[in-house]
Amino acid sequence: MEGIDYHDGERSKAEFDVEEMKIVWAGSREVFEVSDRMGRLVASDEVFRKDNRTMLSRKDLFKNTLRKAAHAWKRIIELRLSEQEASWLRFYIDEPAFTDLHWGMFVPAIKGQGTDEQQQKWLPLAYKMQIIGCYAQTELGHGSNVQGLETTATFDSQSDEFVIHSPTLTSSKWWPGGLGKVSTHAVVYARLITDGQDHGVHGFIVQLRSLDDHLPLPGITIGDIGMKFGNGGYNSMDNGVLRFDHVRIPRDQMLMRVFQVTREGKCVQSNVPRQLVYGTMVFVRQTIVSDASSALSRAVCIATRYSVVRRQFGSQNGGPETQVIDYKTQQSRLFPLLASAYAFRFVGQWLKWLYMDVTQRLQANDFSTLPEAHACTAGLKSLTTSATADGIEECRKLCGGHGYLCSSGLPELFAVYVPACTYEGDNIVLLLQVARFLMKTVSQLGSGKQPVGTTAYMGRVADLMQCCCAVQRAEDWLNPSVILEAFEARSARMSVACAQNLSKFANSEEGFAELSTDLVEAAVAHCQLIVVSKFIEKLQEDIPGKGVKRQLEILCNIYALYLLHKYVGDFLSTSCITPKQASLANEQLRSLYAQARPNAIALVDAFNYTDHYLSSILGCYDGNVYPKLYDAAWKDPLNASVVPDGYQQYIRPMLKQQLRNARL
């Protein structure tokens, strides 16, 4: 029972109002109340248990996922849950499932790319789950390069139909979640061909399976692509393979909000701006950034609670050993991740505002901020998912050997999360898109066109190229304007240096390929600046609650100064700071770790995660870790018998030296 005392004692150290911090983390009191209610609802329902997930066979795991999804839908209907409540319910069920793609990709694709008539036809069916959809874009041979997709949709003017076909093995759709065994329909991306002319990639609604017996329709070959990384993990999802053999669909099943094919086979650009489709992309990516904060905060919660319970070395005169969290080496690895979780949360909340702003502007035919919003969301998706994947693995290491147990919750969390670095845009490819935007921004600086949004600082590039950091003492690094200027100067100077080096190449594309590593680093610097600046902006708000704002200031400074320490080469090579100022930043960072230490448990309690959602013995709320680990070990199927299966066949002959003819 030692752990209970540890956690209770830690919670009494809190220097801020934890309940108010929960609301800040959630974004509003309303969101907190809905989230809290749905979290408790899921935790109290036996159907949603998941402590045995890593021990199930693939078939049993998948069937159990179907059972949970059906039960969730039943509860949504019975309780008449709102869209927001249903979303939180699925979040806390915490199991990758076909419903993720139905609600997260299939429905938004129809809303974003379908005409009013198409939305009226398909969305009611999707909302009632009378059809189940997925998003079939990625192919065996092409992922990031969407324009290289090979699936074709050829218009037959005689029958007024499109013929969907997979002309090569590499044109097989490969990876779409929900496709393998469940989806009845898909938004399929294929090359539109009319009269022998290729009009690029467009979306088509295609029925895949019978609504009567669920068998694939004629011309369709479909199945699951097989086991994926980790126990449990993402294997609850039926990622699929799909091939078409001249499958015919009606002409009106092409998503035609932006681009249309007439009965005669003529291609017509509609009066709806093509840029509208980017609104959906911004929505999806802001969701991914929010998911990053959830996954990282979950790992940090587990590692922080266990770091308080775990004691190693340092015993004096027979007294207790030192709590692992009190070692500076533990703090220097853990607290930056804690700060990152909060930073990603706030930039995710800002992205929700950005999505609303972009949507309103698009509806008013104002596309001025779209390129910047597109680059911003692409970069933040890349930055936050990479940092989160690395952070989850670091949290596993912070938990020592026990972190490697499935019962720690960390191996499965890692296995479920890492695909985020690839889906919805490979992270390096996305950073190169950001870099292209930055190079274009730099090239236009002399034209009088002012940069907007997150690149507005580039408008002061002349000053940023010459400014000198004013830090003389360690505490000077606590000044938000000093931090911001250092990050702005670093980003601006790295982008300008890349632009200058690019200008030396006769062929700009050759230059871009040659300098791609430098360009990625410039893009990272820009994206880190965005996160730092949005954290600082958050602190300008009226934040209620005793000590809440003070704790957020500490976390903001930890996040910024840790990045400065980690990327000190950038700051020094661009002459943004001096070696002495870098040393002072490290000195201040050590002081900030000491200030965060008494509040560590309270700061992760503010995430308001139930033990069910955390699914971790190491991260359990009461801290009673060791008895629970011991009890869990005996529940493993391998311990169902004292003498293992195979003893008589393999172990006994070896012990009795009866393997005389064995060739070892």
XYZ file of C-alpha atoms in Angstrom:
664
model
C 0.000 0.000 0.000
C 3.054 2.272 -0.125
C 1.998 3.830 -3.414
C -1.229 5.249 -2.001
C 0.708 7.266 0.555
C 3.071 8.495 -2.139
C 0.321 9.839 -4.354
C -1.743 11.304 -1.542
C 1.326 13.080 -0.219
C 2.207 14.354 -3.682
C -1.273 15.731 -4.293
C -1.105 17.749 -1.092
C 1.956 19.561 -2.459
C 0.006 21.145 -5.348
C 0.412 24.918 -5.557
C -2.581 25.481 -7.817
C -6.298 24.720 -8.206
C -6.364 21.356 -9.978
C -10.094 21.536 -10.775
C -9.596 24.836 -12.606
C -6.615 23.404 -14.493
C -8.864 20.558 -15.678
C -11.113 23.150 -17.305
C -8.150 24.938 -18.914
C -6.945 21.593 -20.289
C -10.401 20.739 -21.643
C -10.799 24.173 -23.232
C -14.022 25.126 -21.480
C -16.227 24.078 -18.573
C -18.812 22.664 -20.989
C -16.255 20.458 -22.761
C -14.835 19.340 -19.410
C -18.263 18.304 -18.115
C -19.139 16.353 -21.269
C -15.717 14.705 -21.388
C -15.812 13.807 -17.700
C -19.310 12.335 -17.965
C -18.461 10.199 -21.009
C -15.199 9.023 -19.460
C -17.011 7.755 -16.390
C -19.769 6.184 -18.482
C -17.252 4.126 -20.468
C -15.216 3.188 -17.382
C -18.310 1.817 -15.630
C -19.431 -0.394 -18.545
C -18.077 -3.945 -18.474
C -18.429 -4.316 -22.248
C -15.724 -1.706 -22.726
C -13.110 -3.458 -20.568
C -9.715 -3.646 -22.254
C -7.289 -5.110 -19.719
C -7.170 -8.392 -21.680
C -6.764 -6.847 -25.121
C -3.086 -7.699 -25.620
C -3.740 -11.379 -24.842
C -6.441 -11.929 -27.475
C -5.855 -13.596 -30.831
C -6.342 -11.373 -33.888
C -9.756 -12.902 -34.621
C -10.949 -12.562 -31.036
C -9.574 -9.024 -30.801
C -11.385 -7.984 -33.960
C -14.664 -9.617 -32.942
C -14.418 -7.913 -29.555
C -13.909 -4.586 -31.318
C -17.066 -5.170 -33.356
C -18.930 -5.967 -30.129
C -17.749 -2.721 -28.527
C -18.617 -0.655 -31.585
C -22.124 -2.134 -31.733
C -22.613 -1.605 -27.990
C -21.381 1.988 -28.274
C -23.873 2.694 -31.072
C -26.638 1.124 -28.963
C -25.732 3.379 -26.011
C -25.558 6.453 -28.244
C -29.113 5.793 -29.421
C -30.482 4.795 -25.996
C -29.039 7.832 -24.240
C -29.757 10.140 -27.194
C -26.225 11.443 -27.076
C -25.296 14.575 -28.986
C -22.600 14.491 -31.680
C -20.108 15.912 -29.167
C -21.045 13.352 -26.509
C -20.833 10.476 -28.999
C -17.394 11.665 -30.081
C -16.137 11.672 -26.479
C -17.692 8.244 -25.886
C -15.690 6.805 -28.803
C -12.578 8.610 -27.560
C -12.733 6.945 -24.146
C -13.525 3.504 -25.559
C -9.986 3.848 -26.829
C -9.873 1.144 -29.458
C -9.000 1.681 -33.134
C -12.082 0.656 -35.082
C -13.887 1.052 -38.396
C -16.001 3.795 -36.834
C -12.901 6.044 -36.688
C -12.758 6.154 -40.474
C -16.515 6.278 -40.935
C -16.910 9.395 -38.806
C -13.442 10.864 -39.264
C -12.906 10.492 -43.032
C -15.898 9.088 -44.950
C -18.497 11.536 -43.610
C -16.218 14.640 -43.824
C -15.250 13.694 -47.415
C -18.902 13.643 -48.514
C -19.620 16.873 -46.611
C -16.604 18.583 -48.119
C -16.676 17.277 -51.688
C -20.271 16.220 -52.332
C -22.941 18.403 -53.937
C -25.996 19.379 -51.907
C -27.945 16.580 -53.598
C -25.252 14.020 -52.855
C -25.079 15.082 -49.234
C -28.859 14.798 -48.924
C -28.716 11.264 -50.336
C -25.704 9.796 -48.543
C -25.269 11.616 -45.241
C -28.576 10.507 -43.617
C -27.621 6.882 -44.349
C -24.141 7.425 -42.906
C -25.418 9.280 -39.834
C -27.767 6.377 -39.047
C -24.999 3.810 -39.738
C -27.240 2.241 -42.374
C -24.126 2.282 -44.521
C -20.567 2.118 -43.168
C -17.888 3.958 -45.081
C -14.130 4.231 -45.384
C -11.628 6.397 -47.262
C -9.875 4.474 -50.048
C -7.021 6.636 -51.293
C -3.662 5.017 -50.497
C -2.502 2.277 -52.867
C 0.087 -0.473 -52.668
C 2.441 1.562 -54.846
C 1.542 5.149 -53.903
C 0.839 6.901 -50.612
C 2.141 10.444 -50.228
C 2.131 11.062 -53.989
C -1.624 11.249 -54.459
C -1.246 12.442 -58.054
C 0.547 9.172 -58.811
C -2.480 6.990 -57.946
C -3.208 4.389 -60.634
C -6.844 3.342 -60.053
C -8.949 4.577 -62.957
C -12.527 5.826 -63.279
C -13.378 5.846 -66.984
C -16.628 7.472 -68.093
C -18.901 5.419 -70.365
C -21.216 7.934 -72.034
C -23.445 5.213 -73.504
C -24.474 3.837 -70.109
C -23.910 7.070 -68.125
C -21.581 5.212 -65.762
C -18.026 5.256 -64.499
C -15.969 2.089 -64.781
C -13.711 1.748 -61.747
C -10.677 -0.423 -62.426
C -7.370 -1.488 -60.862
C -5.062 -1.818 -63.897
C -1.964 -3.003 -62.009
C -1.034 -4.841 -58.831
C 0.359 -1.610 -57.367
C -2.981 0.119 -58.000
C -4.589 -2.069 -55.324
C -6.006 0.084 -52.541
C -3.918 -0.753 -49.492
C -4.224 0.397 -45.854
C -7.671 2.056 -45.630
C -9.033 1.396 -42.131
C -12.444 -0.289 -41.971
C -12.025 -1.569 -45.527
C -10.806 -5.093 -44.810
C -13.914 -6.631 -43.253
C -16.548 -4.051 -42.362
C -17.163 -1.127 -44.750
C -20.081 -1.375 -47.119
C -19.071 1.746 -49.032
C -15.944 3.763 -49.716
C -14.951 7.115 -51.073
C -12.526 5.811 -53.701
C -9.914 8.095 -55.235
C -9.215 7.333 -58.888
C -7.972 8.974 -62.069
C -10.906 10.461 -63.980
C -10.743 9.572 -67.676
C -13.162 10.880 -70.321
C -12.654 10.364 -74.050
C -9.164 9.064 -73.371
C -8.149 12.202 -71.480
C -6.815 12.027 -67.901
C -8.297 14.726 -65.634
C -6.383 13.822 -62.477
C -7.529 12.237 -59.221
C -11.129 12.609 -58.017
C -13.373 10.981 -55.408
C -16.157 8.465 -56.121
C -18.684 6.799 -53.795
C -18.523 3.073 -54.460
C -20.566 0.323 -52.807
C -18.256 -2.572 -51.900
C -20.444 -5.135 -50.140
C -24.038 -6.313 -50.277
C -26.310 -4.745 -47.676
C -28.091 -8.099 -47.409
C -25.343 -10.666 -46.805
C -22.186 -8.483 -46.657
C -20.532 -10.372 -49.535
C -18.300 -8.361 -51.910
C -20.134 -7.137 -54.995
C -19.182 -8.497 -58.451
C -15.780 -7.305 -59.669
C -14.529 -6.496 -56.190
C -11.701 -8.340 -54.436
C -11.359 -7.273 -50.831
C -9.690 -8.392 -47.607
C -7.467 -7.503 -44.655
C -3.739 -6.756 -45.169
C -2.613 -8.707 -42.102
C -1.087 -8.248 -38.668
C 0.545 -4.961 -37.761
C 3.105 -3.824 -35.189
C 2.522 -4.728 -31.535
C 0.200 -6.830 -29.355
C -3.360 -5.575 -29.572
C -2.455 -2.097 -30.751
C -3.798 -1.197 -34.178
C -4.690 -4.812 -34.930
C -8.264 -4.125 -33.853
C -8.539 -2.171 -37.123
C -9.263 -4.012 -40.373
C -6.879 -2.169 -42.685
C -7.769 -3.489 -46.101
C -6.739 -4.338 -49.637
C -9.153 -3.646 -52.500
C -9.056 -4.349 -56.223
C -11.594 -3.419 -58.874
C -12.263 -5.381 -62.047
C -14.239 -2.989 -64.237
C -16.816 -2.131 -61.565
C -19.603 0.129 -62.832
C -21.182 2.919 -60.774
C -23.746 5.608 -61.737
C -22.317 8.948 -62.892
C -23.891 10.761 -59.933
C -21.639 8.852 -57.518
C -18.668 10.953 -58.476
C -18.233 13.637 -55.792
C -19.026 16.690 -57.882
C -19.039 19.715 -55.617
C -15.983 21.178 -57.362
C -15.572 19.267 -60.640
C -18.413 17.740 -62.629
C -18.927 15.367 -65.562
C -22.072 15.984 -67.599
C -24.356 13.350 -69.162
C -22.510 13.961 -72.448
C -19.154 13.348 -70.810
C -17.978 16.938 -70.693
C -15.908 18.071 -67.725
C -17.070 21.249 -66.049
C -15.476 23.216 -63.240
C -18.321 24.167 -60.887
C -18.736 27.661 -59.475
C -17.647 26.284 -56.088
C -13.945 27.171 -55.580
C -11.600 24.184 -55.668
C -9.891 25.516 -52.548
C -12.919 24.456 -50.486
C -11.575 20.907 -50.308
C -8.672 22.221 -48.234
C -11.126 23.015 -45.447
C -11.575 19.270 -44.842
C -7.808 18.809 -44.755
C -7.426 21.547 -42.135
C -10.172 19.875 -40.065
C -8.539 16.437 -40.180
C -5.094 17.764 -39.322
C -6.279 19.849 -36.387
C -7.914 16.684 -35.050
C -4.589 14.855 -35.369
C -2.790 17.591 -33.403
C -5.402 17.340 -30.630
C -4.972 13.554 -30.642
C -1.213 14.057 -30.234
C -1.739 15.992 -27.026
C -4.048 13.245 -25.748
C -1.613 10.425 -26.497
C 1.437 12.249 -25.135
C -0.376 13.390 -21.988
C -1.477 9.823 -21.365
C 2.095 8.520 -21.570
C 3.347 11.395 -19.412
C 0.654 10.706 -16.807
C 1.779 7.076 -16.539
C 5.484 7.949 -16.351
C 4.981 10.765 -13.848
C 2.855 8.731 -11.439
C 5.219 5.783 -11.603
C 8.271 8.031 -11.149
C 6.780 9.103 -7.828
C 6.036 5.542 -6.693
C 9.336 4.047 -7.799
C 12.281 4.397 -5.399
C 15.869 3.451 -6.204
C 19.176 4.072 -4.398
C 19.914 6.883 -1.953
C 18.797 5.135 1.231
C 20.466 6.622 4.313
C 20.543 4.940 7.705
C 17.961 2.396 6.622
C 15.476 5.070 5.491
C 13.457 4.998 2.260
C 15.261 5.151 -1.077
C 15.024 8.211 -3.312
C 11.928 8.696 -5.455
C 13.004 8.350 -9.088
C 11.290 11.634 -9.950
C 13.729 13.486 -7.682
C 16.708 12.597 -9.858
C 17.582 15.512 -12.159
C 18.201 13.114 -15.029
C 14.591 11.894 -14.706
C 13.215 15.439 -14.490
C 15.193 16.611 -17.524
C 13.620 13.844 -19.632
C 10.113 13.829 -18.136
C 9.201 17.477 -17.514
C 9.826 18.659 -21.107
C 7.351 15.976 -22.222
C 4.842 17.180 -19.639
C 5.296 20.728 -20.952
C 4.975 19.474 -24.541
C 1.644 17.805 -23.754
C 0.253 21.140 -22.550
C 1.837 23.021 -25.466
C 0.277 20.653 -28.019
C -3.074 20.933 -26.250
C -3.134 24.697 -26.589
C -1.925 24.785 -30.184
C -4.617 22.167 -30.928
C -7.262 24.426 -29.386
C -5.969 27.306 -31.502
C -6.163 25.112 -34.637
C -9.871 24.558 -33.963
C -10.287 28.320 -34.102
C -8.196 28.427 -37.288
C -10.435 25.808 -38.908
C -13.543 27.880 -38.121
C -11.834 31.018 -39.443
C -10.724 29.313 -42.672
C -14.213 27.854 -43.187
C -15.873 31.265 -42.823
C -13.367 32.861 -45.185
C -13.822 30.133 -47.814
C -17.582 30.571 -47.727
C -17.012 34.276 -48.379
C -14.623 33.438 -51.265
C -11.680 34.812 -49.266
C -8.702 32.545 -49.961
C -6.000 34.906 -48.710
C -5.104 32.913 -45.601
C -5.518 29.441 -47.118
C -1.902 28.750 -48.211
C -0.615 29.799 -44.798
C -3.282 27.726 -42.981
C -2.500 24.713 -45.158
C 1.243 24.972 -44.482
C 0.653 25.621 -40.782
C -1.558 22.571 -40.247
C 0.753 20.359 -42.323
C 3.751 21.425 -40.260
C 2.026 21.089 -36.911
C 0.716 17.644 -37.817
C 4.287 16.597 -38.555
C 5.869 18.253 -35.523
C 3.379 17.056 -32.915
C 3.021 13.465 -34.119
C 6.792 12.929 -34.369
C 7.375 14.446 -30.928
C 4.527 12.391 -29.455
C 5.720 9.079 -30.908
C 9.229 9.748 -29.590
C 7.780 10.972 -26.292
C 5.726 7.818 -25.678
C 8.836 5.684 -26.187
C 10.811 7.960 -23.850
C 8.095 7.544 -21.212
C 8.439 3.764 -21.552
C 12.175 4.104 -20.876
C 11.472 6.418 -17.947
C 9.509 3.582 -16.361
C 12.487 1.224 -16.455
C 11.943 -2.498 -16.997
C 8.302 -2.442 -15.886
C 7.531 -0.024 -18.734
C 8.150 -2.900 -21.127
C 5.232 -4.878 -19.686
C 1.992 -4.667 -21.639
C 0.289 -3.981 -18.306
C 2.173 -0.651 -18.145
C -0.036 0.500 -21.032
C 2.929 2.038 -22.841
C 3.850 -0.619 -25.445
C 0.297 -0.743 -26.783
C -0.072 3.043 -26.662
C 3.104 3.316 -28.745
C 1.938 0.650 -31.219
C -1.424 2.370 -31.670
C 0.075 5.851 -32.021
C 3.103 5.543 -34.326
C 1.070 5.220 -37.565
C 0.126 8.894 -37.044
C 3.626 9.787 -38.268
C 2.675 8.375 -41.674
C -1.076 8.602 -42.263
C -2.587 11.857 -43.527
C 0.805 12.798 -44.899
C 4.289 11.413 -44.223
C 5.910 13.745 -41.727
C 9.012 14.531 -43.783
C 6.950 15.108 -46.933
C 4.730 17.523 -44.968
C 7.756 19.444 -43.674
C 9.006 19.810 -47.244
C 5.605 21.314 -48.152
C 6.054 23.792 -45.291
C 9.542 24.563 -46.574
C 8.199 25.344 -50.065
C 5.738 27.768 -48.527
C 8.499 29.405 -46.471
C 10.710 29.791 -49.544
C 7.826 31.384 -51.437
C 7.181 33.706 -48.476
C 10.835 34.799 -48.400
C 10.880 35.351 -52.187
C 7.876 37.686 -51.940
C 9.236 39.848 -49.110
C 10.548 42.499 -51.477
C 7.306 42.716 -53.463
C 5.382 44.585 -50.785
C 3.141 41.576 -50.105
C 2.986 41.232 -46.336
C 3.162 37.728 -44.810
C 0.071 36.749 -42.810
C -0.829 34.586 -39.837
C 1.951 32.440 -38.434
C 4.450 33.872 -40.954
C 3.725 37.510 -40.043
C 7.100 37.709 -38.245
C 8.787 37.357 -41.650
C 7.605 40.899 -42.364
C 10.230 42.040 -39.834
C 12.977 39.971 -41.421
C 15.403 42.906 -41.712
C 15.282 43.471 -37.960
C 15.350 39.750 -37.161
C 18.491 39.270 -39.265
C 20.343 41.852 -37.170
C 18.840 41.726 -33.669
C 20.951 40.633 -30.724
C 19.611 38.625 -27.804
C 19.383 40.823 -24.694
C 19.889 38.051 -22.121
C 22.516 38.866 -19.484
C 21.223 36.820 -16.530
C 19.528 33.438 -16.320
C 16.197 34.966 -15.250
C 16.128 37.106 -18.413
C 15.066 33.932 -20.194
C 11.729 34.115 -18.349
C 10.745 37.152 -20.428
C 8.285 35.966 -23.124
C 9.390 38.658 -25.586
C 13.018 37.535 -25.268
C 12.050 33.900 -25.936
C 9.825 34.850 -28.853
C 12.477 37.032 -30.495
C 15.069 34.256 -30.231
C 12.737 31.735 -31.892
C 11.642 34.235 -34.568
C 15.244 35.182 -35.372
C 16.294 31.535 -35.598
C 13.417 30.649 -37.930
C 13.827 33.731 -40.128
C 17.597 33.303 -40.469
C 17.344 29.604 -41.306
C 14.683 30.279 -43.957
C 16.636 33.172 -45.492
C 19.825 31.059 -45.556
C 17.954 28.286 -47.398
C 16.516 30.787 -49.874
C 19.973 32.246 -50.531
C 21.459 28.791 -51.113
C 18.563 27.839 -53.397
C 19.212 30.910 -55.561
C 22.645 29.502 -56.434
C 21.080 26.631 -58.387
C 20.166 27.105 -62.051
C 17.365 24.559 -61.596
C 15.269 25.309 -58.508
C 13.934 21.730 -58.232
C 17.461 20.320 -58.250
C 18.348 22.841 -55.566
C 15.317 21.877 -53.488
C 16.269 18.204 -53.658
C 19.901 18.919 -52.785
C 19.030 21.189 -49.864
C 16.062 19.161 -48.608
C 17.693 18.348 -45.255
C 18.330 22.050 -44.543
C 14.820 22.900 -45.695
C 13.277 20.349 -43.308
C 15.253 21.877 -40.434
C 14.009 25.360 -41.374
C 10.434 24.052 -41.441
C 10.858 22.478 -37.987
C 12.169 25.792 -36.627
C 9.107 27.605 -38.020
C 6.687 25.044 -36.563
C 8.336 25.119 -33.142
C 7.987 28.905 -33.203
C 4.242 28.519 -33.828
C 3.817 26.217 -30.806
C 5.884 28.482 -28.542
C 4.018 31.606 -29.680
C 0.592 30.010 -29.156
C 1.581 28.888 -25.643
C 2.671 32.451 -24.888
C -0.602 33.786 -26.345
C -2.514 31.390 -24.092
C -0.862 33.047 -21.097
C -2.253 36.434 -22.188
C -5.783 35.150 -21.534
C -7.661 35.690 -18.287
C -6.969 32.333 -16.641
C -8.957 31.727 -13.412
C -7.947 29.579 -10.475
C -5.337 29.904 -7.751
C -1.839 29.386 -9.126
C -3.022 27.995 -12.490
C -1.468 30.705 -14.630
C 1.804 30.466 -12.692
C 2.082 26.735 -13.423
C 1.353 27.316 -17.108
C 4.100 29.951 -17.215
C 6.550 27.422 -15.762
C 5.509 24.814 -18.338
C 5.712 27.311 -21.196
C 9.236 28.291 -20.190
C 10.272 24.651 -19.812
C 8.952 23.879 -23.299
C 10.706 26.845 -24.933
C 14.035 26.542 -23.116
C 14.151 22.780 -23.586
C 13.777 23.305 -27.348
C 16.481 25.951 -27.210
C 18.740 23.471 -25.392
C 17.948 20.596 -27.769
C 18.422 22.699 -30.911
C 21.172 24.917 -29.513
C 23.209 24.307 -32.677
C 20.574 26.176 -34.715
C 20.549 29.133 -32.347
C 24.342 29.346 -32.174
C 25.063 28.783 -35.871
C 22.605 31.539 -36.823
C 24.103 33.824 -34.142
C 20.717 34.291 -32.455
C 22.337 33.717 -29.068
C 25.864 33.416 -27.686
C 27.355 30.349 -25.972
C 27.117 32.231 -22.669
C 23.395 32.880 -23.203
C 22.885 29.204 -24.052
C 24.543 28.309 -20.756
C 22.282 30.746 -18.893
C 19.236 29.126 -20.554
C 20.329 25.724 -19.217
C 20.797 27.209 -15.764
C 17.270 28.623 -15.850
C 15.901 25.323 -17.153
C 17.280 23.448 -14.136
C 15.574 25.975 -11.869
C 12.274 25.492 -13.715
C 12.443 21.711 -13.234
C 12.752 22.271 -9.487
C 9.682 24.552 -9.568
C 7.642 21.986 -11.522
C 8.548 19.089 -9.235
C 6.037 19.705 -6.360
C 3.195 20.050 -8.864
C 4.005 17.120 -11.140
C 1.272 14.745 -9.919
C -1.348 17.498 -9.826
C -0.430 18.577 -13.365
C -1.099 15.085 -14.726
C -4.220 14.709 -12.560
C -5.523 17.741 -14.469
C -5.758 15.559 -17.589
C -8.700 13.921 -15.767
C -8.057 10.446 -17.174
C -9.806 7.468 -15.607
C -7.816 4.338 -14.793
C -9.853 2.609 -17.499
C -8.693 5.071 -20.157
C -5.048 5.022 -19.016
C -5.145 1.194 -18.979
C -1.905 1.154 -17.006
C -0.981 -0.431 -13.697
C 2.042 1.884 -13.455
C -0.170 4.937 -13.938
C -3.091 3.954 -11.703
C -4.560 6.824 -9.678
C -4.023 5.281 -6.248
C -0.385 4.408 -6.876
C -0.801 0.862 -5.590
C 1.484 -0.437 -8.298
C 3.344 -3.478 -6.975
C 0.395 -5.562 -5.673
C -1.451 -4.899 -8.946
C 1.554 -5.938 -11.043
C 1.876 -9.132 -9.021
C -1.825 -9.984 -9.343
C -1.861 -9.217 -13.076
C 1.007 -11.607 -13.735
C -1.047 -14.556 -12.509
C -3.875 -13.691 -14.905
C -1.692 -14.315 -17.938
C -2.902 -17.364 -19.932
C 0.579 -18.881 -19.630
C -0.019 -19.239 -15.891
C -3.296 -21.129 -16.360
C -1.356 -24.349 -15.780
C 1.566 -24.943 -13.434
C 3.268 -27.331 -15.838
C 3.424 -25.805 -19.336
C 1.907 -27.395 -22.407
C 4.768 -29.074 -24.209
C 6.553 -30.316 -21.110
C 6.068 -33.996 -21.926
C 6.953 -33.500 -25.593
C 9.974 -31.192 -25.341
C 11.246 -30.384 -21.842
C 11.096 -33.810 -20.170
C 13.007 -35.642 -22.950
C 15.703 -32.978 -22.766
C 16.004 -33.223 -18.991
C 16.069 -37.024 -19.140
C 18.639 -36.944 -21.980
C 16.315 -38.782 -24.351
C 17.128 -36.612 -27.403
C 19.738 -39.089 -28.620
C 19.022 -38.635 -32.329
C 18.425 -34.896 -32.281
C 20.395 -32.796 -34.742
C 20.971 -29.552 -32.857
